[in-house]
mmCIF file of C-alpha atoms in Angstrom:
data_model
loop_
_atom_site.group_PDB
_atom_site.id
_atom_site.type_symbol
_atom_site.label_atom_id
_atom_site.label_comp_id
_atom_site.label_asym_id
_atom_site.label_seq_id
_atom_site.Cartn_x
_atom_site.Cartn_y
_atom_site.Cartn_z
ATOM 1 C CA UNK A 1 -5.136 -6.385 13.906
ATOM 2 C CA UNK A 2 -3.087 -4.069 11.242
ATOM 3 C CA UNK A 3 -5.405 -6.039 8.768
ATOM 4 C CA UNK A 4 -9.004 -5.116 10.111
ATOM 5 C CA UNK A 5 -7.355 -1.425 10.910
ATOM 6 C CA UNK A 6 -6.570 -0.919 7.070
ATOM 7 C CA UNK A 7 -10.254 -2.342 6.377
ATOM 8 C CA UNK A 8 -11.769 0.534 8.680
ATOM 9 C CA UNK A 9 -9.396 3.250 6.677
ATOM 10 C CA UNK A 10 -10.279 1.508 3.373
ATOM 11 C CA UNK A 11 -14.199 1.835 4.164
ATOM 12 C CA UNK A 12 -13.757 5.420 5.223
ATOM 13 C CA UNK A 13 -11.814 6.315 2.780
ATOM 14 C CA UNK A 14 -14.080 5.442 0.126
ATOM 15 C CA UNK A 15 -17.222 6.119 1.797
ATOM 16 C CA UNK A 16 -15.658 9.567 1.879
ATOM 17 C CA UNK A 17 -14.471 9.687 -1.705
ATOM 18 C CA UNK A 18 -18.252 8.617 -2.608
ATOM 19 C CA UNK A 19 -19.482 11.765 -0.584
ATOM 20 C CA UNK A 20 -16.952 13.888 -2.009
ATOM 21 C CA UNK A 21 -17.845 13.117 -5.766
ATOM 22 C CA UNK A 22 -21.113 14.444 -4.713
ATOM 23 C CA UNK A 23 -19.668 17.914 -4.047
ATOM 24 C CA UNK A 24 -19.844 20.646 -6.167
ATOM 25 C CA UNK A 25 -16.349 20.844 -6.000
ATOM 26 C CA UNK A 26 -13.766 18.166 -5.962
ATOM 27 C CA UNK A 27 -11.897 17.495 -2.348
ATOM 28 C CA UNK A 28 -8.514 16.111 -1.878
ATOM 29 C CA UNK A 29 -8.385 12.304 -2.723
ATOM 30 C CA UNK A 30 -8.136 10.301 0.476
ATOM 31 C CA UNK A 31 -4.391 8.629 0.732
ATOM 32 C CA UNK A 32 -3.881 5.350 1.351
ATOM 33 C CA UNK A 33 -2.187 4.206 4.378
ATOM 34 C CA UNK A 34 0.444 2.160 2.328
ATOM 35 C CA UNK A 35 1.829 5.333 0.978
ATOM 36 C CA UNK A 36 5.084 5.916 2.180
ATOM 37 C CA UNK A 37 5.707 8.637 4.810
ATOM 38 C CA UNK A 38 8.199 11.266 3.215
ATOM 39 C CA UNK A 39 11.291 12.544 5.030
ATOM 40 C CA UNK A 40 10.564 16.322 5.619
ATOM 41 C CA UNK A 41 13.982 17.350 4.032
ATOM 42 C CA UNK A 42 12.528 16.532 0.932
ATOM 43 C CA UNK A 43 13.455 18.627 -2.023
ATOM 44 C CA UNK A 44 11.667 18.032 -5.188
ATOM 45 C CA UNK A 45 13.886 17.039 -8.185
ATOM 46 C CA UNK A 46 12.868 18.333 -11.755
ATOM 47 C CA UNK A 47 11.953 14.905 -12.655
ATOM 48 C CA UNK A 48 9.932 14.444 -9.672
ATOM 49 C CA UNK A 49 7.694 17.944 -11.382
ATOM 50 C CA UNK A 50 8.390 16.691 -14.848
ATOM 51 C CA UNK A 51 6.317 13.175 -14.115
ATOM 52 C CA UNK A 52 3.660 15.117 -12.014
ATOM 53 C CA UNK A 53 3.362 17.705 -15.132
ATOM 54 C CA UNK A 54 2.736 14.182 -17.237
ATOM 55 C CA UNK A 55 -0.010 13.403 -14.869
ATOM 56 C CA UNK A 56 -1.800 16.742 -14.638
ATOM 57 C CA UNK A 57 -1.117 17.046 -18.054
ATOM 58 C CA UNK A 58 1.439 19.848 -17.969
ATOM 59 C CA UNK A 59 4.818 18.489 -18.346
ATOM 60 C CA UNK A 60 7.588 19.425 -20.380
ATOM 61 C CA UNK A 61 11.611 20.036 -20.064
ATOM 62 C CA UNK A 62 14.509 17.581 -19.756
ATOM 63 C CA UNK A 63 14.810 14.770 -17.849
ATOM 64 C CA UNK A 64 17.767 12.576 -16.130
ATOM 65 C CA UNK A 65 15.163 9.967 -15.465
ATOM 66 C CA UNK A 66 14.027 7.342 -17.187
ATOM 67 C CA UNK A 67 10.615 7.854 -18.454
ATOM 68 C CA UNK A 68 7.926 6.158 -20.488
ATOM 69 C CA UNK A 69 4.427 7.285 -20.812
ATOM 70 C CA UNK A 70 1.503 6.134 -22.618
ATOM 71 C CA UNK A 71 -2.274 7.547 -23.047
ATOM 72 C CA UNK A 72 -3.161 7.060 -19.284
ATOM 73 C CA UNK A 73 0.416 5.192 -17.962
ATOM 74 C CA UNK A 74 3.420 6.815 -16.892
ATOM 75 C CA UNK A 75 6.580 4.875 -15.535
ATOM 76 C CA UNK A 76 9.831 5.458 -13.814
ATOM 77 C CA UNK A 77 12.608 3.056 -14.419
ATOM 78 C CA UNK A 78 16.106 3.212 -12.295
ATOM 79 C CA UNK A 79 18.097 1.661 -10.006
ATOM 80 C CA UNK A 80 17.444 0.693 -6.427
ATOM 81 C CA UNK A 81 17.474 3.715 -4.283
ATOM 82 C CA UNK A 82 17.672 6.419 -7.111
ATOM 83 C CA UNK A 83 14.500 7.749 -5.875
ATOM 84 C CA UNK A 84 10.994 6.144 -7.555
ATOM 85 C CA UNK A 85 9.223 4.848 -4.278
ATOM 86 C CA UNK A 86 9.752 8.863 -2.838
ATOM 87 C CA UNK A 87 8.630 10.082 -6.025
ATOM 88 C CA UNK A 88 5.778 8.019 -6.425
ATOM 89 C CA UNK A 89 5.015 9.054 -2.323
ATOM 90 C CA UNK A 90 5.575 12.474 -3.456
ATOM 91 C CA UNK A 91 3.078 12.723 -6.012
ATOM 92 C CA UNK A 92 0.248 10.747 -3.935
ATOM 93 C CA UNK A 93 0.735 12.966 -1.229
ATOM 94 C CA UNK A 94 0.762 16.283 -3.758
ATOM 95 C CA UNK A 95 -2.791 18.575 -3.216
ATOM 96 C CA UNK A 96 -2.776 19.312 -6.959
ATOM 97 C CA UNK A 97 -2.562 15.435 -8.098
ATOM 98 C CA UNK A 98 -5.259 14.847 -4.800
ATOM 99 C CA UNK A 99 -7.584 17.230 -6.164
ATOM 100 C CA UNK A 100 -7.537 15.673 -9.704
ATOM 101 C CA UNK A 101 -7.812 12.262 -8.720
ATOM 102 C CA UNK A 102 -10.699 10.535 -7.217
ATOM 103 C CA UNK A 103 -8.941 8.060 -5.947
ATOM 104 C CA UNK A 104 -5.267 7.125 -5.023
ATOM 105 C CA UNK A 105 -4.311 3.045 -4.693
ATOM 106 C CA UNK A 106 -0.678 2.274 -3.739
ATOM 107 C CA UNK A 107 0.011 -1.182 -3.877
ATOM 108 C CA UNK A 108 3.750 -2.440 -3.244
ATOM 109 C CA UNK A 109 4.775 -5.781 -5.814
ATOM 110 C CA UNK A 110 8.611 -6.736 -5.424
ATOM 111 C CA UNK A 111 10.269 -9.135 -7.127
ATOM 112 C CA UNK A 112 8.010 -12.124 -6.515
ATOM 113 C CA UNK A 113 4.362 -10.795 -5.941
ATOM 114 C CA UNK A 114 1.320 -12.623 -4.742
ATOM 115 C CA UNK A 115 -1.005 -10.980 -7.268
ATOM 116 C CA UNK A 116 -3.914 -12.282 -5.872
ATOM 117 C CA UNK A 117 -2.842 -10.177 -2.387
ATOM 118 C CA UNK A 118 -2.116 -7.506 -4.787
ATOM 119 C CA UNK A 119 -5.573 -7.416 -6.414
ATOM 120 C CA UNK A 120 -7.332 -7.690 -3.093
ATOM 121 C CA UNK A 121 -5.465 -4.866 -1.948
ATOM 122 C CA UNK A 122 -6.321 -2.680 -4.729
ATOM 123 C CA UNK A 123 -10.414 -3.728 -4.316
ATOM 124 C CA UNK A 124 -9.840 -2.657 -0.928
ATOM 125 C CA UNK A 125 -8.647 0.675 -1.323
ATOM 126 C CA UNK A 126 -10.950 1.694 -4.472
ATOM 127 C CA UNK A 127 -14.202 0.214 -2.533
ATOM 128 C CA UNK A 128 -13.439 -0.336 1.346
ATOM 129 C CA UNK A 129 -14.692 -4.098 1.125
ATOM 130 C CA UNK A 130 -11.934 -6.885 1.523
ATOM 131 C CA UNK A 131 -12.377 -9.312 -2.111
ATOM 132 C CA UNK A 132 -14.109 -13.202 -0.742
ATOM 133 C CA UNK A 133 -11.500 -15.535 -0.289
ATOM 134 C CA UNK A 134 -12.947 -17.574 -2.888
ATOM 135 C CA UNK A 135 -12.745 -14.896 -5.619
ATOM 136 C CA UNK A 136 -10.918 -15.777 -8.694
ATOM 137 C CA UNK A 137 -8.038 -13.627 -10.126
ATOM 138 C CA UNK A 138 -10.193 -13.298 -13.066
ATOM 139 C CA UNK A 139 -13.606 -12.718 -10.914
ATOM 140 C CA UNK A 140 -11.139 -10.171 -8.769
ATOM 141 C CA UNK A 141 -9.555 -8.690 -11.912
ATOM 142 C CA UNK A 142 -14.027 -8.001 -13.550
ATOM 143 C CA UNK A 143 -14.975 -6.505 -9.850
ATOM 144 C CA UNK A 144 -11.561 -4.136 -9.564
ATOM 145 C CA UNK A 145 -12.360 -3.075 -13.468
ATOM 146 C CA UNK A 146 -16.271 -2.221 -12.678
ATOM 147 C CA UNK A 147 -15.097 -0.525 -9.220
ATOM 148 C CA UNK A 148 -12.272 1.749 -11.079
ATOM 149 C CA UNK A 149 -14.738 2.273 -13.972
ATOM 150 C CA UNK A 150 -15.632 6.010 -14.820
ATOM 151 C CA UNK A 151 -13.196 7.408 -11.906
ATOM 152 C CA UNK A 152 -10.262 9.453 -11.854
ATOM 153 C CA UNK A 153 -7.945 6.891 -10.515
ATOM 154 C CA UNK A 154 -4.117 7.245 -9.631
ATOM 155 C CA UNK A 155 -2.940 4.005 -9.519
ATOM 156 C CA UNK A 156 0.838 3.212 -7.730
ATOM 157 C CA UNK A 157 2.505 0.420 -8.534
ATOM 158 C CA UNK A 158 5.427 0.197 -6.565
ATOM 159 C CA UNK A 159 9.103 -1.905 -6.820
ATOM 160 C CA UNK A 160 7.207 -3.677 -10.281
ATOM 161 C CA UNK A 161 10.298 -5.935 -11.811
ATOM 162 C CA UNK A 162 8.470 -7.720 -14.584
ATOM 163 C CA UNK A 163 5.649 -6.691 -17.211
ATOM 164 C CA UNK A 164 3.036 -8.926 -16.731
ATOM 165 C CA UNK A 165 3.071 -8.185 -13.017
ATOM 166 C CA UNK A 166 2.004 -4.457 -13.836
ATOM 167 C CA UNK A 167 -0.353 -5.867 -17.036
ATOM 168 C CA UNK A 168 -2.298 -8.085 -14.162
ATOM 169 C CA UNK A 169 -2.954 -5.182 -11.660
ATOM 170 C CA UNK A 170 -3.803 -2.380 -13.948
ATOM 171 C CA UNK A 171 -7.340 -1.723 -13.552
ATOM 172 C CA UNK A 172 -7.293 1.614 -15.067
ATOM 173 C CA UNK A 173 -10.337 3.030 -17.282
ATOM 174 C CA UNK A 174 -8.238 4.520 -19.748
ATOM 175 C CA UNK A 175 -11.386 7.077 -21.135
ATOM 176 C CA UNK A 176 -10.863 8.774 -17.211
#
């Protein structure tokens, strides 16, 4: 039931992003439903602002976190409970980082993943359609990569513990 209920939000959501992108001026990004609710005590830390600078481009100052960033990746690195789940909730759920992105995908790994899950998860939030059951991880991983292509995509990728578990779900169009 929670299945075919996140397959209605997925469709709506991206029918609406489609009909948004048509607008003259850009709307909020629809937010997944796998996004974390935040507590309302919530105080934003200067790292939480310093990583949402890096994605709106803005960001500068000093930093108590650990973080890397690349041309179109940024990452948080700590230790259980210091924080990067909230942030990363924190910065979905901010209007400024909704208005520049397109779309929002929040996909949850842990320690042992099932990537394929993982990648139908992500087609379903960037498209609304559920992947065929008989889809290849590398038919999944061409389909996710044409989907995201062109957009303004901010891509979550929660509780990652190894490398090649955030190389295999990042479907990013790095020229966006």
């Amino acid at each position: 039931e929670l299945d075919g209920l996140r397959q209605e939000l997925a469709k709506a959501v991206a029918q609406s992003a489609g009909e948004e992108s048509q607008g003259a001026s850009r709307a909020l990004a629809p937010l997944p439903a796998e996004v974390p609710p935040l507590s309302l005590n919530l105080h934003p830390t200067p790292d939480m602002h310093k990583l949402k600078g890096m994605l709106l481009s803005t960001g500068d100052g000093d930093s108590t976190m650990s973080v890397t960033s690349q041309k179109s990746k940024v990452g948080a690195l700590g230790m259980g409970g210091s924080g990067k789940t909230v942030t990363g909730s924190w910065l979905a759920r901010a209007e400024d980082i909704r208005r520049h992105s397109e779309t929002i995908v929040w996909v949850t790994l842990g320690q042992t993943p099932d990537l394929a899950r993982m990648q139908s998860l992500i087609h379903l939030q960037a498209t609304g359609e559920e992947l065929a059951s008989e889809t290849t991880p590398e038919q999944a991983k061409q389909l996710i990569t044409v989907a995201l292509r062109g957009r303004c995509v901010l891509l979550i990728l929660d509780d990652v513990w190894e490398e090649p578990h955030e190389q295999a779900l990042n479907f990013v169009d790095t020229t966006t």
